[in-house]
Amino acid sequence: MKIPYGGDYNPEQWPKEVWEDDHRLFDEAHIDTLTVGVFTWALTQPGPDVYDFSVLDAIIERATASGRRICLATGTGAHPAWMARAYPSVTRTDFEGRKHRFGQRHNSCPSSPDFRRLSAEVAGRIAHRYAGHPAIVAWHVGNEYGGACYCDLCAAGFRDWLRSRYGSLSALNDAWYTTFWSHTFTGWDEIEPPSALTEHWRGPDHTAFQGITLDYLRFMSDAMLTNFRDEKAAIRRSDPDTPVTTNFMGLYRPIDYHRWAADLDLVSWDNYPPDDRSAARMALAHDLMRGLKGGQPFWLMEQTPSVTACRDVNPLKRPGVMRLWSWQAVAHGADAVLFFQMRAGRGASEKYHGAVIGHAGRSDTRVFREVAALGAEFAALGPVTLGARTPARVALLFDWDSWWALEISDGPSRLVRYLDVVTAYHRALWQLGADLDVIPVTAPLDGYDVVVAPALHMVKNGLADRLAAVASGGGTVIATFLSGRVDENDNAFLSDVPGPLTPLLGVRVDEWDAREESYVNPVAMNGSVFESRLLFELVIPQGAEVVGTYRADFYAGTAAVTRNTYGDGHAWYVGAGLSPDGVTHVIREVLTRHGLLGPCAALPDVETAVRVTPDGERLMFVLNHGTSPVDLPDACAGTDLLSGHYVRTLGPNGVALYRDAAR
């Protein structure tokens, strides 16, 4: 047993003689796991009621002959051309009301009865044919679900979804606040999907009625989940046991992955950061994916070994970065490390996307050598990290409803983005070495000493009481501006801001000031001064201690940051858009109180993470994201399981892994 290593393989794109070269090179690179069949629907079903498994048979047979494990896809990530012609309902209608023709990739209407029937049928036939095959270790349904459809079928599905949610039009009208602008609905058939033709202007996030828009986001996420469930059910008729997954996309706004988590047997996701300076952002995404199923390890289903091809600018992973980022994934809970793609395609939009094997099929390229070296490391390490979990005492709350509600709201500022706020607080925790879980607002909070709730715009399901219990028991809760504003229907609480959080936080907010990004209002805290931007809440203490004050404008000298004693613990409120160093200042004080600063917290480019194996052994990862060697303190030094050497100095892009039983 070892970490599965390999990735997306599309041999259907090449003649069979190329396959032999591929498998020879796979052996050289220690590739043991292949994801196959992701985009083979047009091959396996070339026409209505016509199935041809000859290509897929040959792919699986050749991989099995080399002893490789297979993650077998249902091929439904893109429907074939004949289907769009024979069943026009399967193509989407976009936000502007345009009915799509065949093309693209994410172009299937999730509400189409034809798409649902045909996708489930092909998944079932594939499962029936290959169930029980000894090489198959997982089923891969669809591919990177996303997008939205606004067709008549989705409109009808939306109305059914609303009937189930609200039960009556009176409850719906109340939830959507439809007395505004005379929008009261008197019949279910009057309700239209919120599109450019109805409630929106300047795009999907600019809406007059947030309630309907929020519910449509929820509905569309649920509609695509229904597609996944259709295929999983079809697979389960032939194979009751093999794990079923689909590849998520990390910090992806359109799909509420928390709503999907229970239906996946294992979480897998594709890591394509926007640039080559994204170590903290990737850590957040890894932690979010691990948190979807209560800390269960996940699969890194895709990453590029070198470059992507889908952006305006596609930077190359410099020497050592692919290895570093792969080990970062393992440090945060990955039990598989896979790539896209194994061999570079000759044409279409991904011909310049990075690959383990380039167009020339060489094994002496830098990229191939690095992939092979990492494969050798995984092979030598064996099963040491498999099944290990993160022993977190810090939790960060992540909530798609708050993300959606905040960003579709008119005011106070469209420059404030949910993900930016969450990332700022996670980055500070990450830099200071806290082992943390990123969890949904519905998750139990028992066992956490610190709970951080950035931009918790929507408060629902008794969360305020559960946060209060954390503080009452001696823990610390941190909330920020724009928290506690709305209920689950995106209607404002008829109370002081921050709504249900007011007793816990001990503050009241009557006014707030939004400014352009160039405007800075300094905040003084504990003898230091930090910049703040974008949003400035005028915080009125109601028993809370003032920790930070504004230095400028008519509210100079008033509270910007407070700390309230609640029971045996504390609740902080950060009412200003603090700069990263200001956020870090707050987080450092909280972590210090609880003794949770990481052993390398003083080294800004060094990341540490701990995982605990099923038999209780602690493993400590140390990663240097900097461009210079770093001398490690005693707490971060040790005998490296990867090299066998004692590590005191960690080179640029360096990785060390220690047994950490004494810590």
XYZ file of C-alpha atoms in Angstrom:
663
model
C 0.000 0.000 0.000
C 1.092 3.552 -0.773
C -0.288 6.894 -1.841
C -2.032 6.366 -5.225
C 0.012 8.247 -7.818
C -0.836 8.972 -11.446
C -3.728 10.856 -12.994
C -6.027 11.505 -15.949
C -5.140 9.319 -18.915
C -6.848 9.634 -22.285
C -5.347 6.955 -24.556
C -8.461 7.057 -26.755
C -6.841 10.149 -28.295
C -3.837 8.210 -29.678
C -3.024 5.033 -31.629
C -2.286 1.920 -29.603
C 1.429 1.936 -30.313
C 1.623 5.132 -28.241
C 0.018 3.274 -25.339
C 3.035 0.979 -25.095
C 5.385 3.948 -24.764
C 3.065 5.442 -22.165
C 3.089 2.388 -19.929
C 6.861 2.032 -20.227
C 7.181 5.633 -19.050
C 4.590 5.112 -16.328
C 6.737 2.324 -14.919
C 9.728 4.636 -14.963
C 7.795 7.336 -13.099
C 6.227 4.978 -10.515
C 2.738 5.735 -11.850
C 0.324 3.217 -10.347
C -3.144 4.810 -10.677
C -4.948 6.032 -13.794
C -8.224 7.900 -14.152
C -9.716 6.769 -17.462
C -12.893 7.310 -19.449
C -13.631 10.868 -18.293
C -14.705 12.063 -21.760
C -15.615 8.876 -23.584
C -19.410 9.135 -23.831
C -19.321 9.580 -27.606
C -17.166 6.440 -27.908
C -19.046 4.190 -25.516
C -22.427 5.323 -26.830
C -22.007 6.449 -30.456
C -25.781 6.624 -31.003
C -29.167 6.058 -29.361
C -29.326 2.527 -27.978
C -25.891 1.751 -29.460
C -23.038 0.861 -27.126
C -19.437 0.064 -27.971
C -17.051 -0.784 -25.149
C -14.156 -1.940 -27.305
C -11.946 1.114 -26.687
C -12.651 1.216 -22.962
C -12.090 -2.545 -22.759
C -8.690 -2.158 -24.370
C -7.691 0.762 -22.113
C -8.634 -1.138 -18.959
C -7.018 -4.358 -20.177
C -3.720 -2.603 -20.943
C -3.635 -0.765 -17.603
C -4.476 -3.939 -15.714
C -1.728 -5.847 -17.483
C 0.761 -3.383 -16.005
C -0.678 -3.777 -12.527
C -2.150 -0.304 -12.336
C -5.154 0.760 -10.317
C -8.044 2.410 -12.143
C -10.417 5.205 -11.240
C -13.097 4.544 -13.859
C -15.231 7.450 -15.064
C -18.760 7.246 -16.391
C -17.809 9.621 -19.209
C -20.725 11.983 -18.609
C -18.699 15.178 -18.205
C -19.713 16.152 -21.764
C -22.590 14.765 -23.782
C -22.150 13.603 -27.415
C -23.283 15.539 -30.479
C -25.953 13.029 -31.522
C -27.671 13.511 -28.176
C -28.071 17.252 -28.612
C -29.578 16.659 -32.058
C -31.895 13.820 -30.982
C -32.861 15.366 -27.625
C -32.718 19.196 -27.774
C -33.698 19.478 -24.118
C -30.242 18.356 -22.998
C -28.526 21.650 -23.879
C -28.615 24.616 -21.553
C -30.170 28.050 -21.747
C -27.795 30.707 -20.469
C -28.291 33.690 -18.169
C -29.085 35.911 -21.152
C -31.874 33.562 -22.268
C -30.007 32.046 -25.244
C -30.649 28.380 -25.962
C -27.329 26.627 -26.510
C -26.571 24.278 -29.364
C -24.087 21.415 -29.146
C -20.595 22.403 -28.005
C -18.512 23.328 -24.991
C -18.267 20.984 -22.040
C -20.565 22.144 -19.210
C -23.556 22.281 -21.521
C -26.017 19.743 -20.114
C -29.264 20.909 -18.529
C -29.488 19.269 -15.107
C -33.308 19.314 -15.227
C -33.637 17.651 -18.630
C -35.420 14.287 -18.243
C -33.549 13.085 -21.328
C -30.156 13.995 -19.896
C -30.992 12.440 -16.543
C -32.202 9.222 -18.152
C -29.358 8.873 -20.642
C -26.563 9.771 -18.212
C -27.837 7.307 -15.630
C -28.228 4.640 -18.298
C -24.674 4.919 -19.600
C -23.316 4.979 -16.028
C -25.312 1.855 -15.231
C -24.112 0.007 -18.306
C -20.476 0.838 -17.584
C -20.872 -0.275 -13.983
C -22.598 -3.505 -15.040
C -19.759 -4.296 -17.443
C -16.831 -3.527 -15.148
C -18.162 -4.027 -11.609
C -15.976 -6.395 -9.661
C -12.935 -5.745 -11.844
C -9.973 -6.102 -9.476
C -8.163 -3.025 -10.838
C -11.019 -0.574 -10.230
C -10.560 1.270 -6.939
C -13.040 4.140 -7.468
C -15.835 5.357 -9.737
C -15.621 8.889 -11.147
C -19.018 10.450 -11.981
C -19.244 13.420 -14.352
C -16.442 15.961 -14.253
C -16.129 19.297 -12.451
C -19.849 19.962 -12.091
C -20.702 23.637 -12.496
C -22.489 26.383 -14.363
C -26.211 27.064 -14.470
C -29.220 26.686 -16.752
C -32.271 28.953 -17.073
C -34.488 26.948 -19.428
C -38.199 26.169 -19.052
C -37.394 22.749 -17.603
C -35.245 24.359 -14.928
C -38.019 26.886 -14.293
C -40.462 24.028 -13.692
C -37.927 22.216 -11.523
C -37.319 25.394 -9.550
C -41.045 25.774 -8.848
C -41.213 22.181 -7.593
C -38.165 22.815 -5.420
C -39.827 25.944 -4.000
C -43.080 24.097 -3.245
C -41.082 21.557 -1.287
C -39.117 24.241 0.571
C -41.927 26.668 1.449
C -45.138 24.690 1.179
C -47.245 27.730 0.360
C -47.061 30.914 -1.690
C -47.678 33.009 1.403
C -44.557 31.562 3.051
C -42.577 32.132 -0.144
C -43.772 35.739 -0.500
C -42.812 36.395 3.099
C -39.363 34.848 2.650
C -38.678 36.792 -0.539
C -40.102 40.083 0.785
C -42.226 40.444 -2.340
C -44.285 43.359 -1.072
C -41.279 45.360 -2.294
C -41.939 46.714 -5.808
C -45.329 44.949 -5.992
C -43.745 41.550 -6.650
C -46.235 39.410 -4.742
C -46.831 36.051 -6.445
C -50.374 34.668 -6.599
C -49.564 31.511 -8.576
C -46.563 29.179 -8.698
C -46.434 29.435 -12.491
C -45.719 33.174 -12.198
C -42.245 32.468 -10.798
C -39.373 32.701 -13.300
C -35.703 31.845 -12.830
C -33.803 35.038 -11.911
C -31.939 35.877 -15.113
C -30.937 38.860 -17.226
C -34.549 38.904 -18.464
C -36.097 39.233 -14.993
C -34.522 40.519 -11.770
C -30.935 41.186 -12.747
C -28.739 43.770 -14.327
C -25.008 43.803 -15.051
C -24.728 40.066 -14.374
C -25.884 37.319 -12.024
C -24.669 39.073 -8.861
C -26.659 42.279 -9.373
C -30.189 41.485 -8.328
C -33.140 43.466 -7.017
C -34.540 40.473 -5.126
C -31.872 38.585 -3.250
C -34.276 35.956 -1.931
C -35.129 34.452 -5.309
C -31.530 34.652 -6.484
C -30.249 32.929 -3.357
C -32.826 30.166 -3.752
C -31.955 29.687 -7.419
C -28.310 29.226 -6.495
C -29.394 26.623 -3.938
C -31.706 24.951 -6.437
C -29.102 24.735 -9.200
C -26.571 23.204 -6.799
C -29.212 20.674 -5.754
C -30.238 19.964 -9.368
C -26.686 18.985 -10.311
C -26.425 16.939 -7.128
C -29.497 15.059 -8.347
C -27.590 14.260 -11.565
C -24.741 12.844 -9.477
C -27.190 10.827 -7.404
C -28.797 9.425 -10.562
C -25.486 8.049 -11.771
C -24.370 6.821 -8.366
C -27.630 4.908 -7.963
C -27.098 3.324 -11.374
C -23.573 2.284 -10.360
C -24.762 0.887 -7.045
C -27.128 -1.540 -8.784
C -24.041 -3.420 -9.981
C -21.395 -2.432 -7.445
C -22.490 -1.832 -3.853
C -19.062 -1.191 -2.366
C -16.459 0.592 -4.533
C -16.181 4.302 -3.584
C -17.969 6.784 -5.856
C -16.725 10.343 -6.238
C -16.652 13.344 -8.528
C -13.939 15.949 -8.797
C -14.709 19.181 -6.947
C -12.948 22.465 -7.686
C -12.013 23.727 -4.229
C -13.037 27.340 -3.674
C -15.760 27.199 -6.300
C -18.737 29.498 -5.799
C -21.599 27.985 -7.873
C -21.799 24.627 -6.059
C -22.378 24.285 -2.309
C -20.063 21.364 -1.644
C -21.364 21.037 1.910
C -24.750 20.068 0.448
C -23.009 17.385 -1.638
C -20.650 15.907 0.929
C -22.878 13.173 2.311
C -23.413 11.706 -1.170
C -19.715 11.249 -1.956
C -17.938 8.199 -0.595
C -14.661 10.065 -0.832
C -13.963 13.720 -1.577
C -11.712 14.470 -4.516
C -10.778 17.795 -6.036
C -8.736 19.538 -8.725
C -6.073 22.008 -7.583
C -5.355 24.738 -10.132
C -4.283 27.861 -8.219
C -4.520 31.175 -10.083
C -0.763 31.837 -9.933
C 2.471 30.466 -8.525
C 2.218 32.421 -5.262
C -0.813 30.648 -3.853
C 0.462 28.452 -1.024
C -1.946 29.942 1.527
C -4.918 29.800 -0.843
C -4.198 26.159 -1.633
C -3.980 25.385 2.079
C -7.465 26.876 2.543
C -8.863 24.804 -0.326
C -7.244 21.606 1.005
C -8.633 22.283 4.471
C -12.089 22.989 3.042
C -12.091 19.741 1.069
C -10.902 17.756 4.098
C -13.617 19.359 6.205
C -16.441 18.263 3.920
C -16.652 14.825 5.504
C -15.597 15.484 9.065
C -11.839 15.369 8.494
C -11.801 12.306 6.237
C -8.759 12.272 3.906
C -9.406 13.309 0.308
C -7.925 12.622 -3.104
C -6.051 15.282 -5.031
C -7.680 14.210 -8.299
C -5.970 16.710 -10.594
C -3.063 19.129 -10.611
C -0.761 20.146 -13.400
C 2.815 18.883 -13.305
C 3.959 22.117 -14.955
C 1.513 24.658 -16.486
C -2.189 25.172 -17.042
C -3.603 26.423 -20.332
C -6.914 28.062 -19.448
C -5.794 31.486 -18.242
C -4.543 34.654 -19.885
C -1.118 33.974 -18.366
C -0.046 30.456 -17.359
C 3.087 30.487 -15.176
C 5.352 27.463 -15.038
C 5.893 25.573 -11.815
C 9.527 26.259 -11.086
C 11.912 23.464 -10.098
C 10.774 21.817 -6.874
C 7.359 23.500 -6.754
C 5.397 20.510 -8.066
C 6.935 18.324 -5.362
C 6.366 20.978 -2.692
C 2.708 21.510 -3.613
C 2.096 17.763 -3.819
C 3.465 17.286 -0.319
C 1.420 20.255 0.867
C -1.683 18.398 -0.292
C -0.581 15.315 1.661
C 0.172 17.465 4.714
C -3.405 18.770 4.623
C -5.058 15.378 4.195
C -4.555 14.013 0.664
C -4.435 10.230 0.415
C -3.840 10.323 -3.363
C -1.795 12.613 -5.610
C -2.879 12.610 -9.246
C -2.196 14.792 -12.278
C -3.932 16.137 -15.297
C -2.743 15.032 -17.728
C -0.603 11.961 -18.255
C 0.184 12.630 -21.924
C -0.281 15.981 -23.672
C -3.059 16.026 -26.262
C -2.269 17.093 -29.835
C -5.156 19.468 -30.356
C -8.013 21.523 -28.938
C -7.948 23.735 -25.869
C -5.625 21.615 -23.715
C -2.808 20.904 -26.149
C -0.542 23.327 -24.263
C -1.686 22.159 -20.830
C 1.121 20.597 -18.847
C 1.525 16.824 -18.873
C 3.726 14.178 -17.346
C 4.611 13.046 -20.882
C 4.975 15.782 -23.493
C 4.236 15.641 -27.203
C 7.685 14.210 -27.939
C 7.256 11.354 -25.447
C 10.602 12.005 -23.751
C 11.695 10.843 -20.310
C 14.650 13.225 -19.999
C 12.648 16.448 -19.512
C 12.825 18.275 -16.194
C 9.104 17.795 -15.613
C 9.194 14.046 -16.179
C 12.260 13.648 -13.986
C 10.562 15.554 -11.157
C 7.412 13.446 -11.481
C 9.500 10.265 -11.418
C 11.468 11.435 -8.379
C 8.273 12.205 -6.463
C 6.873 8.821 -7.445
C 9.985 7.177 -6.048
C 9.526 9.082 -2.772
C 5.935 7.926 -2.433
C 6.963 4.358 -3.213
C 9.715 4.433 -0.600
C 7.473 6.005 2.048
C 4.743 3.408 1.603
C 1.543 3.649 3.650
C 2.873 5.881 6.453
C 0.481 8.803 5.860
C -2.586 6.917 4.601
C -5.701 7.506 6.659
C -4.031 10.091 8.898
C -6.159 12.971 10.211
C -5.517 16.531 11.371
C -5.712 17.052 15.172
C -7.230 20.527 14.927
C -8.217 22.671 17.886
C -9.009 25.650 15.660
C -12.013 25.799 13.329
C -12.772 28.264 10.567
C -16.406 28.425 9.439
C -17.063 28.423 5.693
C -20.598 28.975 4.451
C -21.796 29.031 0.838
C -25.072 30.711 1.891
C -23.126 33.588 3.442
C -20.899 33.739 0.348
C -23.888 33.979 -1.962
C -25.951 36.295 0.235
C -23.147 38.769 0.832
C -22.176 39.062 -2.817
C -25.668 39.341 -4.306
C -26.602 42.051 -1.832
C -26.998 45.656 -2.967
C -24.667 47.358 -0.519
C -22.777 48.176 1.474
C -19.885 47.467 -0.937
C -19.429 45.275 -3.988
C -15.693 45.495 -3.406
C -15.983 43.311 -0.305
C -15.748 39.703 -1.461
C -16.514 36.833 0.859
C -13.583 34.722 -0.251
C -11.151 37.601 0.284
C -12.267 37.981 3.894
C -12.159 34.244 4.608
C -8.766 33.919 2.933
C -7.303 36.755 5.017
C -8.213 35.047 8.298
C -7.242 31.567 7.137
C -3.930 32.928 5.860
C -3.121 34.351 9.293
C -3.938 31.038 10.990
C -1.881 29.189 8.368
C 1.123 31.503 8.682
C 1.096 31.143 12.464
C 1.118 27.361 12.211
C -2.292 26.514 13.652
C -3.607 23.099 12.718
C -7.183 23.905 11.747
C -10.337 22.508 10.248
C -12.458 24.412 7.738
C -15.989 23.303 8.491
C -19.628 24.093 7.659
C -21.765 26.183 9.989
C -23.767 23.047 10.787
C -20.759 21.105 12.121
C -20.330 20.360 15.841
C -18.025 22.853 17.551
C -17.137 20.638 20.511
C -13.421 20.162 20.927
C -12.364 23.440 19.323
C -10.629 26.049 21.466
C -10.892 28.740 18.785
C -13.647 29.266 16.213
C -13.121 31.900 13.513
C -16.198 33.079 11.603
C -15.173 35.592 8.914
C -18.008 37.498 7.195
C -20.654 35.256 8.762
C -23.299 37.254 6.940
C -26.102 34.745 7.461
C -26.806 33.232 10.873
C -29.104 30.210 10.952
C -29.809 26.844 12.585
C -28.992 27.858 16.166
C -25.414 28.776 15.284
C -25.361 31.800 17.599
C -26.047 29.580 20.604
C -23.382 27.066 19.589
C -20.798 29.830 19.184
C -21.772 31.214 22.561
C -21.177 27.764 24.065
C -17.608 27.770 22.727
C -16.821 31.048 24.463
C -18.731 30.179 27.601
C -16.637 27.041 27.992
C -13.358 28.978 27.844
C -12.794 29.156 24.097
C -12.492 32.129 21.782
C -14.787 33.159 18.938
C -13.713 35.684 16.301
C -16.281 37.373 14.052
C -15.845 40.168 11.539
C -17.698 42.997 9.842
C -20.856 42.077 7.912
C -21.604 39.220 10.303
C -25.022 38.532 11.796
C -26.880 40.602 9.223
C -29.500 38.281 7.699
C -31.540 35.150 8.315
C -31.677 32.051 6.100
C -33.952 33.881 3.614
C -31.500 36.797 3.327
C -33.805 39.150 5.217
C -32.311 41.540 7.757
C -32.782 40.777 11.426
C -35.147 43.233 13.099
C -32.642 43.883 15.845
C -29.343 45.544 16.480
C -26.446 44.450 14.275
C -24.904 41.836 14.589
C -28.287 40.220 15.136
C -28.263 36.940 17.096
C -24.528 37.372 17.734
C -25.043 40.590 19.734
C -25.084 39.052 23.242
C -21.972 37.001 22.533
C -19.984 39.838 20.977
C -21.132 42.574 23.351
C -21.344 45.240 20.648
C -23.874 47.167 18.600
C -23.362 48.499 15.065
C -25.657 51.328 13.979
C -23.682 52.664 11.007
C -21.035 51.559 8.545
C -18.909 53.382 6.025
C -17.852 51.889 2.660
C -15.092 53.529 0.638
C -13.063 52.974 -2.506
C -9.993 50.768 -2.227
C -7.572 53.698 -2.161
C -9.099 55.070 1.045
C -7.274 53.998 4.204
C -8.398 54.445 7.785
C -5.665 53.359 10.206
C -6.587 51.250 13.236
C -4.513 51.492 16.413
C -4.151 48.281 18.442
C -1.846 47.623 21.398
C 0.632 50.331 20.435
C 0.715 49.375 16.736
C -1.122 50.921 13.799
C -2.587 48.881 10.945
C -4.284 49.920 7.736
C -7.929 49.103 7.068
C -9.821 49.386 3.800
C -13.191 48.983 2.065
C -15.547 48.721 5.043
C -15.558 50.439 8.423
C -18.263 49.597 10.931
C -18.885 52.071 13.727
C -18.810 49.654 16.630
C -20.526 50.669 19.874
C -19.383 48.542 22.827
C -22.180 47.042 24.905
C -19.925 45.572 27.536
C -17.054 44.615 25.242
C -13.526 45.950 25.762
C -12.149 48.206 23.026
C -8.977 46.697 21.560
C -8.556 48.804 18.410
C -9.729 52.286 17.429
C -10.003 54.210 14.155
C -7.525 57.041 13.622
C -9.261 59.032 10.868
C -12.553 60.529 9.645
C -15.419 61.674 11.849
C -15.367 58.365 13.727
C -11.702 58.680 14.761
C -11.225 57.364 18.276
C -14.227 55.023 18.113
C -14.063 51.255 18.354
C -12.932 49.172 15.373
C -11.928 45.967 17.206
C -13.388 44.689 20.462
C -13.054 41.734 22.819
C -15.937 40.627 25.000
C -15.577 38.390 28.034
C -18.268 35.733 27.795
C -18.395 33.025 30.421
C -14.874 31.668 30.780
C -13.826 32.756 27.279
C -13.794 35.622 24.829
C -15.540 36.828 21.696
C -13.709 39.205 19.359
C -15.358 41.466 16.816
C -13.299 42.994 14.013
C -15.441 45.744 12.513
C -12.868 47.010 10.021
C -11.342 45.559 6.867
C -7.931 45.140 8.468
C -4.789 44.681 6.416
C -3.126 41.246 6.521
C -0.728 42.303 9.278
C -3.664 43.625 11.302
C -5.529 40.343 10.929
C -2.382 38.452 11.909
C -2.021 40.651 15.005
C -5.509 39.660 16.195
C -5.033 35.975 15.383
C -1.640 35.884 17.094
C -3.123 37.233 20.344
C -5.858 34.607 20.294
C -3.590 31.675 19.445
C -1.077 32.766 22.092
C -3.795 32.752 24.751
C -4.594 29.135 23.915
C -1.010 27.975 23.360
C -1.718 27.170 19.714
C 1.052 29.030 17.896
C 2.888 26.673 15.550
C 6.532 25.736 16.149
C 7.669 27.733 13.101
C 5.323 30.699 13.554
C 8.268 33.106 13.452
C 9.254 31.967 9.936
C 6.875 33.588 7.414
C 7.620 31.235 4.502
C 7.619 27.994 6.473
C 4.435 25.956 6.789
C 3.909 23.213 9.347
C 1.114 20.681 9.569
C 0.431 17.662 11.743
C -1.458 14.481 10.848
C -2.210 11.615 13.200
C -2.254 8.103 11.757
C -4.976 5.549 12.576
C -2.643 3.902 15.104
C -2.013 7.226 16.889
C 1.393 8.167 15.478
C 1.903 11.898 14.950
C 3.512 13.033 11.723
C 4.832 16.558 11.276
C 5.288 18.164 7.861
C 7.573 21.160 7.400
C 7.477 22.963 4.038
C 9.580 25.909 2.928
C 7.637 28.037 0.424
C 10.436 30.589 0.242
C 13.209 31.014 -2.301
C 16.036 30.844 0.259
C 17.247 28.189 2.718
C 15.788 28.456 6.225
C 17.422 27.517 9.518
C 14.784 25.670 11.514
C 14.252 25.996 15.260
C 14.625 22.870 17.367
C 10.870 22.276 17.329
C 10.910 22.028 13.524
C 14.102 20.026 13.096
C 14.428 16.259 13.053
C 15.177 13.114 11.098
C 13.404 13.317 7.766
C 11.455 10.216 6.741
C 11.902 11.135 3.078
C 15.682 11.525 2.980
C 16.746 9.673 6.110
C 18.870 12.680 7.113
C 18.629 14.965 10.119
C 17.266 18.275 8.841
C 18.305 21.523 10.490
C 18.283 23.709 7.379
C 15.490 23.402 4.835
C 16.252 24.520 1.297
C 13.974 26.533 -0.993
C 10.829 24.553 -1.891
C 12.048 22.032 0.657
C 9.942 19.395 2.393
C 10.624 17.433 5.562
C 8.460 14.819 7.267
C 9.101 13.696 10.835
C 7.677 11.222 13.273
C 6.440 13.500 15.994
C 5.275 11.272 18.845
C 6.714 13.542 21.551
C 4.909 16.685 20.459
